[in-house]
Coordinates of C-alpha atoms in Angstrom, one line a residue:
X1 CA 22.6 8.1 -61.1
X2 CA 24.2 4.6 -61.9
X3 CA 23.8 1.9 -59.3
X4 CA 26.3 -0.6 -58.5
X5 CA 25.7 -3.9 -60.1
X6 CA 25.6 -6.8 -57.7
X7 CA 28.0 -9.6 -58.6
X8 CA 28.3 -12.8 -56.4
X9 CA 31.9 -13.2 -57.9
X10 CA 33.2 -9.9 -59.1
X11 CA 35.7 -10.6 -61.9
X12 CA 39.0 -8.5 -61.8
X13 CA 40.6 -8.4 -65.2
X14 CA 43.9 -7.0 -63.9
X15 CA 44.0 -9.6 -61.1
X16 CA 43.2 -12.4 -63.5
X17 CA 46.0 -11.3 -65.9
X18 CA 48.8 -11.0 -63.1
X19 CA 47.7 -14.5 -61.7
X20 CA 47.7 -16.1 -65.0
X21 CA 51.1 -14.8 -65.8
X22 CA 52.4 -16.1 -62.4
X23 CA 50.6 -19.4 -63.0
X24 CA 51.9 -19.8 -66.7
X25 CA 55.4 -19.2 -65.6
X26 CA 55.0 -22.2 -63.1
X27 CA 53.3 -24.1 -65.9
X28 CA 56.2 -23.8 -68.3
X29 CA 58.9 -24.6 -65.7
X30 CA 57.1 -27.9 -65.1
X31 CA 56.9 -28.4 -68.9
X32 CA 60.8 -28.2 -69.2
X33 CA 61.2 -32.0 -68.2
X34 CA 58.5 -32.9 -70.8
X35 CA 60.5 -31.1 -73.5
X36 CA 63.7 -33.0 -72.7
X37 CA 61.9 -36.4 -72.5
X38 CA 60.0 -35.6 -75.7
X39 CA 63.1 -34.6 -77.8
X40 CA 66.0 -36.5 -76.4
X41 CA 64.2 -39.4 -74.7
X42 CA 63.7 -41.6 -77.7
X43 CA 67.3 -41.4 -78.6
X44 CA 68.9 -41.9 -75.1
X45 CA 66.4 -44.6 -74.0
X46 CA 64.3 -45.6 -70.9
X47 CA 66.9 -44.8 -68.3
X48 CA 67.3 -41.2 -69.4
X49 CA 63.5 -40.7 -69.4
X50 CA 63.2 -42.3 -65.9
X51 CA 66.0 -40.0 -64.6
X52 CA 64.6 -36.8 -66.1
X53 CA 60.9 -37.6 -64.8
X54 CA 62.0 -38.7 -61.3
X55 CA 64.2 -35.6 -61.0
X56 CA 61.6 -33.3 -62.1
X57 CA 59.2 -34.6 -59.4
X58 CA 61.9 -34.1 -56.8
X59 CA 62.7 -30.6 -58.0
X60 CA 59.0 -29.6 -57.8
X61 CA 58.7 -30.9 -54.4
X62 CA 61.6 -28.7 -53.3
X63 CA 60.1 -25.7 -55.2
X64 CA 56.9 -26.2 -53.3
X65 CA 58.6 -26.7 -50.0
X66 CA 60.6 -23.4 -50.3
X67 CA 57.8 -21.5 -51.9
X68 CA 56.5 -20.3 -48.5
X69 CA 59.5 -17.9 -48.3
X70 CA 58.1 -15.7 -51.0
X71 CA 55.0 -15.1 -48.8
X72 CA 57.1 -14.5 -45.5
X73 CA 59.3 -12.2 -47.4
X74 CA 56.5 -10.3 -48.8
X75 CA 54.8 -9.8 -45.6
X76 CA 58.4 -8.4 -44.1
X77 CA 58.7 -6.1 -47.0
X78 CA 55.2 -4.6 -46.5
X79 CA 55.7 -4.3 -42.7
X80 CA 59.0 -2.4 -43.4
X81 CA 57.1 -0.3 -46.0
X82 CA 54.6 0.8 -43.5
X83 CA 57.1 1.4 -40.8
X84 CA 59.1 3.7 -43.1
X85 CA 56.8 5.2 -45.6
X86 CA 58.3 6.8 -48.6
X87 CA 59.4 5.8 -52.2
X88 CA 62.6 4.0 -50.9
X89 CA 62.8 2.0 -47.8
X90 CA 66.4 1.2 -47.8
X91 CA 68.1 -2.3 -48.3
X92 CA 67.1 -5.4 -46.4
X93 CA 65.2 -3.8 -43.3
X94 CA 65.6 -5.6 -40.0
X95 CA 62.1 -7.1 -40.4
X96 CA 63.6 -9.4 -43.0
X97 CA 66.4 -10.9 -40.9
X98 CA 64.3 -14.0 -39.6
X99 CA 63.3 -14.7 -43.2
X100 CA 67.0 -14.5 -44.4
X101 CA 67.9 -16.9 -41.5
X102 CA 65.1 -19.4 -42.6
X103 CA 66.5 -19.1 -46.3
X104 CA 69.9 -20.1 -44.9
X105 CA 68.4 -23.0 -43.1
X106 CA 66.8 -24.3 -46.1
X107 CA 69.9 -23.8 -48.3
X108 CA 71.9 -25.7 -45.7
X109 CA 69.4 -28.5 -45.7
X110 CA 69.4 -28.9 -49.4
X111 CA 73.1 -28.7 -49.7
X112 CA 73.7 -31.6 -47.0
X113 CA 71.1 -33.8 -48.8
X114 CA 72.6 -33.0 -52.2
X115 CA 76.3 -33.8 -51.1
X116 CA 75.1 -36.9 -49.3
X117 CA 73.1 -38.1 -52.3
X118 CA 75.9 -37.3 -55.0
X119 CA 78.3 -39.2 -52.7
X120 CA 76.2 -42.3 -52.6
X121 CA 75.5 -42.3 -56.2
X122 CA 79.1 -41.8 -57.0
X123 CA 79.8 -45.4 -55.9
X124 CA 77.9 -47.0 -58.7
X125 CA 79.3 -47.6 -62.0
X126 CA 76.5 -47.5 -64.6
X127 CA 72.7 -47.4 -65.3
X128 CA 70.1 -45.1 -63.7
X129 CA 72.3 -44.3 -60.5
X130 CA 75.1 -43.1 -62.7
X131 CA 72.9 -41.0 -64.9
X132 CA 71.5 -39.6 -61.6
X133 CA 75.0 -38.9 -60.2
X134 CA 75.8 -36.7 -63.4
X135 CA 72.5 -34.9 -63.4
X136 CA 72.4 -33.9 -59.8
X137 CA 76.0 -33.0 -59.8
X138 CA 75.2 -30.0 -62.1
X139 CA 71.5 -29.7 -61.0
X140 CA 71.9 -29.4 -57.3
X141 CA 73.2 -25.9 -57.2
X142 CA 70.1 -24.7 -58.8
X143 CA 68.0 -26.2 -55.8
X144 CA 70.2 -24.5 -53.3
X145 CA 69.4 -21.1 -54.9
X146 CA 65.7 -21.8 -55.0
X147 CA 65.2 -20.3 -51.4
X148 CA 66.8 -17.2 -52.2
X149 CA 64.9 -16.8 -55.5
X150 CA 61.7 -17.2 -53.4
X151 CA 62.9 -14.5 -50.9
X152 CA 64.1 -12.0 -53.4
X153 CA 60.9 -12.4 -55.8
X154 CA 58.8 -11.7 -52.7
X155 CA 60.8 -8.6 -51.7
X156 CA 60.5 -7.1 -55.3
X157 CA 57.2 -5.8 -56.7
X158 CA 55.3 -8.4 -58.9
X159 CA 56.8 -8.5 -62.4
X160 CA 54.7 -7.8 -65.6
X161 CA 53.1 -10.8 -67.3
X162 CA 55.5 -10.5 -70.3
X163 CA 58.6 -10.6 -68.1
X164 CA 57.3 -13.7 -66.0
X165 CA 56.7 -15.5 -69.1
X166 CA 60.1 -14.6 -70.8
X167 CA 61.8 -15.7 -67.5
X168 CA 59.9 -19.1 -67.6
X169 CA 60.2 -19.6 -71.3
X170 CA 64.0 -19.3 -71.2
X171 CA 64.8 -22.7 -69.4
X172 CA 62.1 -24.3 -71.7
X173 CA 63.9 -22.9 -74.8
X174 CA 67.4 -23.6 -73.6
X175 CA 66.6 -27.3 -72.8
X176 CA 65.0 -27.8 -76.0
X177 CA 68.1 -26.5 -77.8
X178 CA 70.3 -28.6 -75.7
X179 CA 68.1 -31.7 -76.6
X180 CA 68.3 -31.0 -80.3
X181 CA 72.0 -30.4 -80.0
X182 CA 72.4 -33.9 -78.2
X183 CA 70.7 -35.7 -81.2
X184 CA 72.6 -33.6 -83.9
X185 CA 76.1 -33.9 -82.3
X186 CA 75.6 -37.3 -81.3
X187 CA 76.1 -36.7 -77.3
X188 CA 76.0 -39.6 -75.0
X189 CA 73.2 -39.6 -72.3
X190 CA 75.7 -38.7 -69.7
X191 CA 76.7 -35.5 -71.6
X192 CA 73.2 -34.7 -72.3
X193 CA 72.2 -35.1 -68.6
X194 CA 75.1 -32.9 -67.5
X195 CA 74.1 -30.0 -70.1
X196 CA 70.4 -30.2 -68.9
X197 CA 71.4 -29.8 -65.2
X198 CA 73.6 -26.9 -66.0
X199 CA 70.9 -25.1 -67.9
X200 CA 68.7 -25.3 -64.7
X201 CA 71.7 -24.0 -62.7
X202 CA 72.4 -21.1 -65.0
X203 CA 68.8 -20.1 -65.3
X204 CA 68.1 -20.1 -61.6
X205 CA 71.2 -17.9 -61.0
X206 CA 70.2 -15.6 -63.7
X207 CA 66.7 -15.4 -62.2
X208 CA 67.9 -14.6 -58.6
X209 CA 70.3 -11.8 -60.1
X210 CA 67.4 -10.6 -62.0
X211 CA 65.1 -10.3 -58.9
X212 CA 67.9 -8.8 -56.9
X213 CA 68.7 -6.0 -59.3
X214 CA 65.1 -5.1 -59.6
X215 CA 64.7 -4.9 -55.8
X216 CA 67.8 -2.7 -55.6
X217 CA 66.4 -0.1 -58.1
X218 CA 63.1 0.1 -56.3
X219 CA 64.0 0.0 -52.6
X220 CA 67.6 1.2 -52.3
X221 CA 68.2 4.8 -51.1
X222 CA 69.0 7.3 -53.8
X223 CA 72.6 7.1 -55.0
X224 CA 73.0 3.5 -53.8
X225 CA 73.3 0.9 -56.6
X226 CA 75.7 -1.7 -55.4
X227 CA 74.6 -5.1 -55.0
X228 CA 75.1 -5.9 -51.3
X229 CA 75.1 -9.8 -52.0
X230 CA 76.9 -10.7 -48.6
X231 CA 74.3 -8.7 -46.6
X232 CA 71.6 -10.9 -48.2
X233 CA 72.9 -14.0 -46.5
X234 CA 72.7 -12.9 -42.9
X235 CA 70.9 -14.7 -40.2
X236 CA 68.8 -13.4 -37.5
X237 CA 67.0 -14.4 -34.3
X238 CA 63.5 -15.8 -34.9
X239 CA 64.7 -17.9 -38.0
X240 CA 63.4 -21.1 -36.6
X241 CA 59.7 -20.0 -36.2
X242 CA 60.2 -18.2 -39.6
X243 CA 61.3 -21.5 -41.2
X244 CA 58.4 -23.3 -39.9
X245 CA 55.9 -20.7 -41.0
X246 CA 57.3 -20.8 -44.4
X247 CA 57.1 -24.5 -44.7
X248 CA 53.5 -24.5 -43.3
X249 CA 52.6 -22.1 -46.0
X250 CA 53.6 -24.7 -48.7
X251 CA 52.5 -27.8 -46.8
X252 CA 49.2 -28.2 -48.8
X253 CA 51.1 -28.7 -52.1
X254 CA 53.4 -31.4 -50.3
X255 CA 50.3 -32.9 -48.8
X256 CA 48.6 -33.2 -52.3
X257 CA 51.7 -34.8 -54.0
X258 CA 51.8 -37.2 -51.0
X259 CA 48.1 -38.5 -51.2
X260 CA 48.5 -38.6 -54.9
X261 CA 51.5 -41.0 -54.6
X262 CA 49.5 -43.1 -52.0
X263 CA 46.6 -43.2 -54.3
X264 CA 48.6 -44.5 -57.3
X265 CA 50.2 -47.2 -54.8
X266 CA 46.8 -48.4 -53.6
X267 CA 45.4 -48.7 -57.0
X268 CA 48.6 -50.3 -58.2
X269 CA 48.2 -53.2 -55.7
X270 CA 45.0 -53.8 -57.1
X271 CA 46.0 -54.2 -60.6
X272 CA 48.6 -52.8 -63.0
X273 CA 46.0 -51.1 -65.4
X274 CA 44.3 -49.4 -62.6
X275 CA 47.6 -48.1 -61.2
X276 CA 48.4 -46.9 -64.5
X277 CA 45.1 -45.1 -65.0
X278 CA 45.4 -43.4 -61.5
X279 CA 49.0 -42.5 -62.4
X280 CA 47.9 -40.9 -65.6
X281 CA 45.3 -39.0 -63.9
X282 CA 47.5 -37.8 -61.2
X283 CA 50.0 -36.6 -63.8
X284 CA 47.1 -34.5 -65.4
X285 CA 45.7 -33.0 -62.1
X286 CA 49.1 -32.3 -60.8
X287 CA 50.1 -30.2 -63.7
X288 CA 46.8 -28.3 -63.6
X289 CA 46.3 -27.8 -59.8
X290 CA 49.9 -27.1 -58.5
X291 CA 50.9 -24.1 -60.5
X292 CA 47.4 -22.5 -60.4
X293 CA 47.9 -22.1 -56.6
X294 CA 49.5 -18.9 -57.7
X295 CA 45.9 -17.3 -58.1
X296 CA 45.6 -17.4 -54.4
X297 CA 49.0 -16.1 -53.7
X298 CA 48.7 -13.1 -56.1
X299 CA 45.3 -12.3 -54.6
X300 CA 46.4 -12.6 -50.9
X301 CA 49.6 -10.6 -51.6
X302 CA 47.4 -7.7 -53.3
X303 CA 45.1 -7.7 -50.3
X304 CA 48.1 -7.3 -47.8
X305 CA 49.5 -4.4 -50.0
X306 CA 46.2 -2.8 -49.7
X307 CA 45.4 -3.1 -46.0
X308 CA 46.1 -0.1 -43.8
X309 CA 45.8 2.4 -47.0
X310 CA 42.0 2.8 -46.6
X311 CA 40.2 5.5 -44.4
X312 CA 41.2 5.5 -40.7
X313 CA 43.8 2.8 -41.4
X314 CA 41.5 0.2 -42.7
X315 CA 41.7 -1.6 -46.2
X316 CA 40.8 -0.5 -49.6
X317 CA 39.0 -3.7 -50.3
X318 CA 37.1 -5.5 -47.9
X319 CA 38.1 -9.2 -46.9
X320 CA 35.0 -10.6 -48.3
X321 CA 35.4 -8.8 -51.9
X322 CA 39.1 -9.8 -51.9
X323 CA 38.2 -13.5 -51.4
X324 CA 35.4 -13.2 -54.1
X325 CA 37.8 -11.8 -56.5
X326 CA 40.4 -14.5 -55.8
X327 CA 37.8 -17.1 -56.7
X328 CA 36.3 -15.4 -59.6
X329 CA 39.6 -14.8 -61.4
X330 CA 40.4 -18.5 -61.0
X331 CA 37.0 -19.9 -62.2
X332 CA 37.6 -19.2 -66.0
X333 CA 41.0 -21.0 -65.9
X334 CA 39.8 -24.1 -63.8
X335 CA 36.3 -24.5 -65.6
X336 CA 38.0 -24.0 -68.9
X337 CA 40.4 -26.9 -68.1
X338 CA 37.5 -29.0 -67.0
X339 CA 35.8 -28.4 -70.3
X340 CA 39.0 -29.2 -72.3
X341 CA 39.4 -32.4 -70.3
X342 CA 36.0 -33.6 -71.2
X343 CA 36.4 -32.6 -74.7
X344 CA 39.8 -34.6 -74.9
X345 CA 38.1 -37.6 -73.5
X346 CA 35.2 -37.4 -76.0
X347 CA 37.8 -37.4 -78.8
X348 CA 39.2 -40.6 -77.4
X349 CA 42.6 -39.2 -76.9
X350 CA 42.9 -40.2 -73.2
X351 CA 43.7 -43.8 -73.3
X352 CA 44.0 -45.7 -69.7
X353 CA 41.6 -43.3 -68.0
X354 CA 38.0 -44.3 -67.8
X355 CA 35.0 -41.9 -68.4
X356 CA 34.1 -42.1 -64.7
X357 CA 37.6 -40.9 -63.6
X358 CA 37.5 -38.2 -66.3
X359 CA 34.2 -36.8 -65.1
X360 CA 35.3 -36.9 -61.5
X361 CA 38.5 -35.1 -62.4
X362 CA 36.5 -32.5 -64.3
X363 CA 34.3 -32.1 -61.3
X364 CA 37.5 -31.7 -59.1
X365 CA 38.5 -29.0 -61.3
X366 CA 35.2 -27.2 -61.0
X367 CA 35.6 -27.2 -57.2
X368 CA 39.3 -26.3 -57.2
X369 CA 38.7 -22.5 -56.9
X370 CA 37.2 -23.1 -53.6
X371 CA 40.0 -25.7 -52.4
X372 CA 43.5 -25.0 -53.7
X373 CA 42.9 -21.3 -54.5
X374 CA 41.2 -20.5 -51.1
X375 CA 43.9 -22.4 -49.1
X376 CA 46.9 -20.5 -51.0
X377 CA 44.9 -17.1 -50.3
X378 CA 44.5 -17.9 -46.5
X379 CA 48.4 -18.9 -46.4
X380 CA 49.2 -15.4 -47.4
X381 CA 46.4 -13.3 -45.7
X382 CA 46.0 -15.0 -42.5
X383 CA 48.8 -15.0 -40.1
X384 CA 47.4 -17.8 -37.9
X385 CA 48.3 -21.0 -39.4
X386 CA 46.5 -23.4 -36.8
X387 CA 43.0 -23.0 -38.1
X388 CA 44.3 -23.1 -41.7
X389 CA 45.7 -26.4 -41.0
X390 CA 42.7 -28.1 -39.7
X391 CA 41.0 -28.7 -43.0
X392 CA 44.3 -29.9 -44.4
X393 CA 44.6 -32.4 -41.8
X394 CA 41.0 -33.6 -42.1
X395 CA 41.4 -34.0 -45.8
X396 CA 44.5 -36.0 -45.7
X397 CA 43.5 -38.2 -42.6
X398 CA 40.0 -38.9 -44.2
X399 CA 41.5 -39.7 -47.7
X400 CA 44.2 -41.9 -46.2
X401 CA 41.6 -44.0 -44.2
X402 CA 39.4 -44.4 -47.2
X403 CA 42.2 -45.5 -49.3
X404 CA 43.4 -48.0 -46.6
X405 CA 39.7 -49.2 -46.3
X406 CA 39.5 -49.7 -50.2
X407 CA 42.7 -51.7 -50.4
X408 CA 41.6 -53.9 -47.3
X409 CA 38.3 -54.6 -48.7
X410 CA 39.8 -55.4 -52.2
X411 CA 37.8 -52.6 -54.1
X412 CA 40.6 -50.4 -55.0
X413 CA 39.8 -50.1 -58.6
X414 CA 40.8 -46.8 -60.3
X415 CA 37.3 -45.4 -60.2
X416 CA 36.8 -46.0 -56.6
X417 CA 40.1 -44.5 -55.7
X418 CA 39.4 -41.5 -57.5
X419 CA 35.8 -41.3 -56.1
X420 CA 37.4 -41.1 -52.6
X421 CA 39.8 -38.4 -53.7
X422 CA 37.0 -36.3 -55.2
X423 CA 34.9 -36.8 -52.0
X424 CA 37.6 -35.8 -49.8
X425 CA 38.6 -32.8 -51.9
X426 CA 34.9 -31.6 -51.8
X427 CA 34.9 -32.0 -48.0
X428 CA 38.3 -29.9 -47.8
X429 CA 36.6 -27.3 -50.1
X430 CA 33.6 -27.0 -47.7
X431 CA 35.8 -26.8 -44.6
X432 CA 37.9 -24.0 -46.2
X433 CA 34.7 -22.1 -47.2
X434 CA 33.5 -22.2 -43.6
X435 CA 36.9 -21.0 -42.4
X436 CA 37.4 -18.2 -44.8
X437 CA 33.7 -17.0 -44.1
X438 CA 34.8 -16.6 -40.4
X439 CA 38.0 -14.8 -41.5
X440 CA 36.2 -12.6 -43.8
X441 CA 33.8 -11.5 -41.0
X442 CA 36.5 -10.7 -38.4
X443 CA 37.3 -6.8 -38.4

């Protein structure tokens, strides 16, 4: 009789592939701005590069802020599926009403901010404000669609890895083509900006339609194939609490971007080279850490799907095993990135970042499976957000205090700033491990 082999972190190859596909799609979506800057930036100048880079940061912030709707919609779909067992549950069950109301709220807020911003930018004649006006005139509708993309993607079952990659590669490829066309045809910076903004609007709309059609095919009653688009935008009571829960599900990414920005400012006040070093390190870490939160989202969503399907209404996989699988699947990615970072630094490719900073960045990637991945897992699997937000508040509060102390003491060198960031991230990971151990032992 074969005995079961003990594994501290049981690696699930299928979960790894699904999580990696979801993360790669996020990586590629962030990479699209770099493609436009690399191809068209040298031709259209510094103002073009500044507009694209700044706008990418704003777009990523909106994406993170509305990403919690994906989790809330997934929970509503699973709740409806348990209440109405069967191959098809019908379109838009009542459990989804508050999530739809939250999506309406987020879209309205984005629309108001977009119209106010475009109106102010239209008052300027040239330079960066004029380019921002043309860009956001065409890019804004894509941001208003993002809440609904999150909702519908949460309703539909996870796509295959190949389909996720195709959906993510499309905007990158189209932006690359537009950038090459702008050089070949001699377009102005304004025309190129408008074309790039239009690409984002078109790809976001096509992604929404694709997810919606897939959801209709899987959940609509037999014989019903019409797209009931108008019913998607209905509101319901409870949308305020649902909007707040959705926002809290993504607040870790926003806090991370905020403390990153504060770290750059503190190091920049000490000296310009130190500020540039921290800014370069932040760019690297933001690219690595933010998209890989999808590992926790995918693992937490799969645990929710399996709950209630085991013997006597239990779960097919225990909480503890599910957490171990989430960590194990993210370890190869983060530890591999840490090794690549050290090799790149040894080759002398990283310019303004010191060896101390690179070493601390690599260590931060090593502990990231126990920090960012665990937090994103808990944001899906645990309904209560109060206990989950305690480690985040401690992390942000302690780091802010340390950065202020370094600035006042006159020791805000890049290495010291990053050492404070690493120590606080390690504290955040320890607090999360304690929280998730208590959650895993709860029956």
